[in-house]
Coordinates of N, CA and C in Angstrom, one line a residue:
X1 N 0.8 -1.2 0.0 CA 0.0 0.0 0.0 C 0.9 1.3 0.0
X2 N 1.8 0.9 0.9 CA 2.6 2.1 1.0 C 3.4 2.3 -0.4
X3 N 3.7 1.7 -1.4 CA 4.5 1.9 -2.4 C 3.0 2.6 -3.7
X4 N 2.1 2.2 -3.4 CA 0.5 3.1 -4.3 C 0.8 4.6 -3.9
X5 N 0.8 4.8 -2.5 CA 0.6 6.0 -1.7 C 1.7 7.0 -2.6
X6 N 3.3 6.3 -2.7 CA 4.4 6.9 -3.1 C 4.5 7.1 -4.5
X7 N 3.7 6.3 -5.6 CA 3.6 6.6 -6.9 C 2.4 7.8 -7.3
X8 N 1.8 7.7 -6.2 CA 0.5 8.6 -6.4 C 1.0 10.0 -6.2
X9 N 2.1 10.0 -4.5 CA 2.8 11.6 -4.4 C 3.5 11.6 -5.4
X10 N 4.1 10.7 -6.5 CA 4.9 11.2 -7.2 C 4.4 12.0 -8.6
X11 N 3.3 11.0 -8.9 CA 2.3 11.2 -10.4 C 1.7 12.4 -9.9
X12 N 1.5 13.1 -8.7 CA 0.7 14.2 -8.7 C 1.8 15.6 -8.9
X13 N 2.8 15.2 -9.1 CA 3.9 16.6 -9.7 C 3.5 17.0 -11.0
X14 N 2.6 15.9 -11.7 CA 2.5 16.1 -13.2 C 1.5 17.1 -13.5
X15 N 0.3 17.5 -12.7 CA -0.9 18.1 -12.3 C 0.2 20.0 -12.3
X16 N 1.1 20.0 -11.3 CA 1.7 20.9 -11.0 C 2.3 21.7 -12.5
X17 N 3.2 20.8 -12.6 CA 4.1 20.6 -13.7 C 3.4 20.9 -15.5
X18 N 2.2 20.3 -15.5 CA 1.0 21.5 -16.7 C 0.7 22.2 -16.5
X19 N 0.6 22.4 -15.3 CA 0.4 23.9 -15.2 C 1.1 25.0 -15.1
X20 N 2.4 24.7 -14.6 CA 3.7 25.8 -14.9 C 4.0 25.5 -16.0
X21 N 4.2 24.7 -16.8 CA 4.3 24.7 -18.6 C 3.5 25.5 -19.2
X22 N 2.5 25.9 -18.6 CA 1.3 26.2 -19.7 C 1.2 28.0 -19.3
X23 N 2.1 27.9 -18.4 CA 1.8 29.7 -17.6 C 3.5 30.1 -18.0
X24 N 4.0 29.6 -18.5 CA 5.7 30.3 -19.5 C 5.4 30.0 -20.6
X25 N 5.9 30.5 -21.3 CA 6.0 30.7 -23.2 C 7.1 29.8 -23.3
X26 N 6.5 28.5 -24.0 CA 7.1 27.4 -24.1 C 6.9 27.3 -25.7
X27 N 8.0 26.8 -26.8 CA 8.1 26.5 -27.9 C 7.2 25.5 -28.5
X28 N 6.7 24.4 -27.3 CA 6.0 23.8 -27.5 C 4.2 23.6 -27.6
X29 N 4.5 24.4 -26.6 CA 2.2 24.3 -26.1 C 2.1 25.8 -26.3
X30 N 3.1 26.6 -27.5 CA 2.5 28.0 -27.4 C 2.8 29.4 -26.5
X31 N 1.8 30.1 -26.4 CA 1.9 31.8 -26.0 C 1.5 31.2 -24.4
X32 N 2.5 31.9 -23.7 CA 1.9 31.7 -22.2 C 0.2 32.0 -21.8
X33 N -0.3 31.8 -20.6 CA -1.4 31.7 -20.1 C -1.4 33.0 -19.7
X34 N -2.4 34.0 -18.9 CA -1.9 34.9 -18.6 C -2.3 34.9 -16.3
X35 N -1.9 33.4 -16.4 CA -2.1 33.3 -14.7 C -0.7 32.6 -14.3
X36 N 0.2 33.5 -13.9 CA 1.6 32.8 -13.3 C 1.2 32.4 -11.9
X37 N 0.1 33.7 -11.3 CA -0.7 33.1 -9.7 C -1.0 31.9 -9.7
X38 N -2.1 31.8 -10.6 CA -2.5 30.5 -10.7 C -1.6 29.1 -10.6
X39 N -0.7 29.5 -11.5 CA 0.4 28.8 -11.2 C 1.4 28.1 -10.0
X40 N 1.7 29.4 -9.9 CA 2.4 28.8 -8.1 C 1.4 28.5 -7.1
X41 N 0.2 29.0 -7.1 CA -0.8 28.2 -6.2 C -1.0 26.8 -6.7
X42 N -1.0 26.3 -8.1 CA -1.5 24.9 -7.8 C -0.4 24.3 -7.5
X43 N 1.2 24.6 -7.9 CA 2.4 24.1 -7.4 C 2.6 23.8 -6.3
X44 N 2.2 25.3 -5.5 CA 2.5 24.9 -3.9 C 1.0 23.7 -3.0
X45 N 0.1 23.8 -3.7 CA -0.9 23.2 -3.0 C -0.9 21.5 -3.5
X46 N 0.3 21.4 -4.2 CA 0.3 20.0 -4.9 C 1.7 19.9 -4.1
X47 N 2.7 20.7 -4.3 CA 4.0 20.6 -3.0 C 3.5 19.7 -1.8
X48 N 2.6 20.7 -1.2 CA 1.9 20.4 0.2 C 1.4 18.8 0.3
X49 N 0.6 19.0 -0.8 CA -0.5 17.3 -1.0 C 0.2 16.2 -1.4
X50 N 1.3 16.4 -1.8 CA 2.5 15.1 -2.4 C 3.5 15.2 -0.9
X51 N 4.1 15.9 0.1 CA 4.5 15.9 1.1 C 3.6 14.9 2.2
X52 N 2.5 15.8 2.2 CA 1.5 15.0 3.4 C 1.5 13.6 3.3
X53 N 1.3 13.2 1.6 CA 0.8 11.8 1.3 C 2.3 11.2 1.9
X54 N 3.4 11.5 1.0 CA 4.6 10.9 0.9 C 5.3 10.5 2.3
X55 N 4.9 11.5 3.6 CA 5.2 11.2 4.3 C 4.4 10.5 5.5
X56 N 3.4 10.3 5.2 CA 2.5 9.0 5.8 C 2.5 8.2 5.1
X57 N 3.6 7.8 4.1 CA 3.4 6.6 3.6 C 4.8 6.2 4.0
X58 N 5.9 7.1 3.8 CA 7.1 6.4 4.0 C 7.8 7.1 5.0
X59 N 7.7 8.2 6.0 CA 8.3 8.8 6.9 C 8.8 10.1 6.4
X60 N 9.0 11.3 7.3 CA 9.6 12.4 6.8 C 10.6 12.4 5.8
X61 N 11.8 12.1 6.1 CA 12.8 11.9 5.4 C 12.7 11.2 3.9
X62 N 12.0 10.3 3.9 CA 12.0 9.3 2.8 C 10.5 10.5 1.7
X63 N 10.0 10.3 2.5 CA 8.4 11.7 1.6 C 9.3 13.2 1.2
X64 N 9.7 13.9 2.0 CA 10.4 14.6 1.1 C 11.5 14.6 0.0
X65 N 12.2 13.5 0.1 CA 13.3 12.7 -1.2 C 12.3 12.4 -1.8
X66 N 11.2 11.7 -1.7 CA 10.4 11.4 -2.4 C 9.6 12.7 -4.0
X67 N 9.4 13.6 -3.0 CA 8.8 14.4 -3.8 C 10.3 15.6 -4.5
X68 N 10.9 15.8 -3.6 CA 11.9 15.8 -4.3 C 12.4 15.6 -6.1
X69 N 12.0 14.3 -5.4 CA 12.8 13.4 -7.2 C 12.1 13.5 -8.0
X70 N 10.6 13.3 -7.7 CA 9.7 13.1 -8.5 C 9.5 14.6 -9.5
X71 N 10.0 15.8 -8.7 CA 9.9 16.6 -9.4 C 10.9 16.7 -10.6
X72 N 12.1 16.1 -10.2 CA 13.2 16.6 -10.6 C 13.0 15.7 -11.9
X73 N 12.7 14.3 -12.2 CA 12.6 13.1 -12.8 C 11.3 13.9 -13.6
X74 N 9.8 13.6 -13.2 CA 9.4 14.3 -14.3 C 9.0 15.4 -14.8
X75 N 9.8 16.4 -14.5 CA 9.5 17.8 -14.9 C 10.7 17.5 -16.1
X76 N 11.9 16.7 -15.9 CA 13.2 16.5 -17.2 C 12.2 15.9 -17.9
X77 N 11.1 14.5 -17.9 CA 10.4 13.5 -19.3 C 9.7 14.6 -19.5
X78 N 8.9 15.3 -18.7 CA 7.8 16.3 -19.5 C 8.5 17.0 -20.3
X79 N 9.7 17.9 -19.7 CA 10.1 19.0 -20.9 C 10.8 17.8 -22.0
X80 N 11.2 16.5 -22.0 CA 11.7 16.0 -23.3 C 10.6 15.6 -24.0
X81 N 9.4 15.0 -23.7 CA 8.1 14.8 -24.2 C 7.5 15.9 -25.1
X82 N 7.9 17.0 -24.5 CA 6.8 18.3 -24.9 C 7.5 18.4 -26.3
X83 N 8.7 18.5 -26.5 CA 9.8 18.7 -27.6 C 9.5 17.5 -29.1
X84 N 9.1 16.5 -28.4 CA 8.7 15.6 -29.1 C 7.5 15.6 -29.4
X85 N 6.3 15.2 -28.8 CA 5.0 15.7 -28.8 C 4.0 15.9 -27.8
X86 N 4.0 17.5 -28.7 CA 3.5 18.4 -27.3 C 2.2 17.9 -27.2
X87 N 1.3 17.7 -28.1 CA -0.5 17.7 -28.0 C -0.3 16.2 -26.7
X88 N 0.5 15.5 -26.7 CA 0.3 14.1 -26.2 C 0.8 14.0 -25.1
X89 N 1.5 14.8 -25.0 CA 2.5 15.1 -23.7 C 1.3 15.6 -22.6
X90 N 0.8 16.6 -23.1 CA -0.2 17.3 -22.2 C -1.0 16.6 -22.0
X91 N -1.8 15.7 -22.7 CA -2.9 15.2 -22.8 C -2.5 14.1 -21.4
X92 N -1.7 13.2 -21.6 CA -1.2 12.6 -21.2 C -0.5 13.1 -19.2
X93 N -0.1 14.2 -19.0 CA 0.3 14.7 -18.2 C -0.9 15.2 -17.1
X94 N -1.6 15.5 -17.7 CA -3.1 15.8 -17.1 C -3.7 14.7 -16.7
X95 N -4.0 13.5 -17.5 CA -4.4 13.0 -16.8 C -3.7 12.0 -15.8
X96 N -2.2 12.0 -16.1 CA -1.7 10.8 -15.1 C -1.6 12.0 -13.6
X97 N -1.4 13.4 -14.0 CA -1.4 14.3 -12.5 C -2.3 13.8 -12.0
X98 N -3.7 14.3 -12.5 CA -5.3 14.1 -11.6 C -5.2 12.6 -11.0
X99 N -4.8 11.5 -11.9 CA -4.7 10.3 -11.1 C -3.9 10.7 -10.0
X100 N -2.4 10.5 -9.9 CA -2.0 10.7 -8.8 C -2.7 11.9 -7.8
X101 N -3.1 13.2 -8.3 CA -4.0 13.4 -6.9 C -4.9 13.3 -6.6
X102 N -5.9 12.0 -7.1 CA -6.8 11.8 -6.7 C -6.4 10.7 -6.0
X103 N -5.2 9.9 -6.3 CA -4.7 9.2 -4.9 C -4.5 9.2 -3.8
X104 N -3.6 10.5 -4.3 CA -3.0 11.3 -2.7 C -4.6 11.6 -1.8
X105 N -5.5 12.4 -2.4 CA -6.4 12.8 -2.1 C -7.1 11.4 -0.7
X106 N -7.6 10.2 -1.8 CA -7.6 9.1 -1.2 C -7.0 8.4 0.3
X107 N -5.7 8.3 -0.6 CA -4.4 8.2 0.7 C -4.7 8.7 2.0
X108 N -4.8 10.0 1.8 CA -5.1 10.9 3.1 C -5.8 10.4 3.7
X109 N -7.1 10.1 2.7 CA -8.6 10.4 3.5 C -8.5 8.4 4.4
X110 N -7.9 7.8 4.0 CA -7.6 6.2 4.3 C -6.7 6.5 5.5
X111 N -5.6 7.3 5.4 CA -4.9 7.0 6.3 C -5.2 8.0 7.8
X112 N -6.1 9.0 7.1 CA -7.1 9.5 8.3 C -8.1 8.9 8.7
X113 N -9.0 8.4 8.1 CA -9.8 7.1 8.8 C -9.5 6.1 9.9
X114 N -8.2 5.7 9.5 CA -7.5 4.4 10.0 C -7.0 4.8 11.5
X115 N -6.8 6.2 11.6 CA -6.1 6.7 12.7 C -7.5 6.8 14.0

């Protein structure tokens, strides 16, 4: 269970991660958006929600390496994806984000029950 919890914090950077692609002027997906707010709010509220999960599933230390990497790992395949293909990239990044936080989402709400 705990290795679901940790793919879910990780897949939810991708939710973040279209949305800061889509709010810079990227060669790929076009003219920037005109919400950079919007932006760092869904970042930091997806930061937060991939921390919480990551670390009731594997401990402080291990949940923030966790989220850590995950940014680092796929924020590099999205920007090589987008170069390659951008329509599929997105399509694709959207929905594996919403999966992962609708995990995390889940995760929470299980591992708050359980308590």
């Amino acid at each position: 269970m705990n290795e679901l919890n940790g793919l879910c914090a990780a897949l939810a950077s991708l939710m973040a991660l279209t949305c800061w692609a889509r709010s810079a002027p990227t060669r790929a997906w076009g003219d920037s958006s005109p919400a950079p707010r919007r932006a760092w709010a869904v970042a930091l509220a997806t930061v937060v929600l991939q921390v919480l999960t990551a670390t009731a599933a594997a401990g402080l230390a291990a949940g923030v390496t966790l989220v850590v990497a995950a940014w680092m790992v796929l924020g590099w395949l999205l920007v090589l994806a987008m170069n390659q293909w951008p329509t599929a990239s997105l399509q694709w990044a959207r929905r594996l984000g919403g999966l992962g936080g609708a995990g995390c989402v889940l995760a929470l709400a299980w591992h708050f029950f359980q308590a």
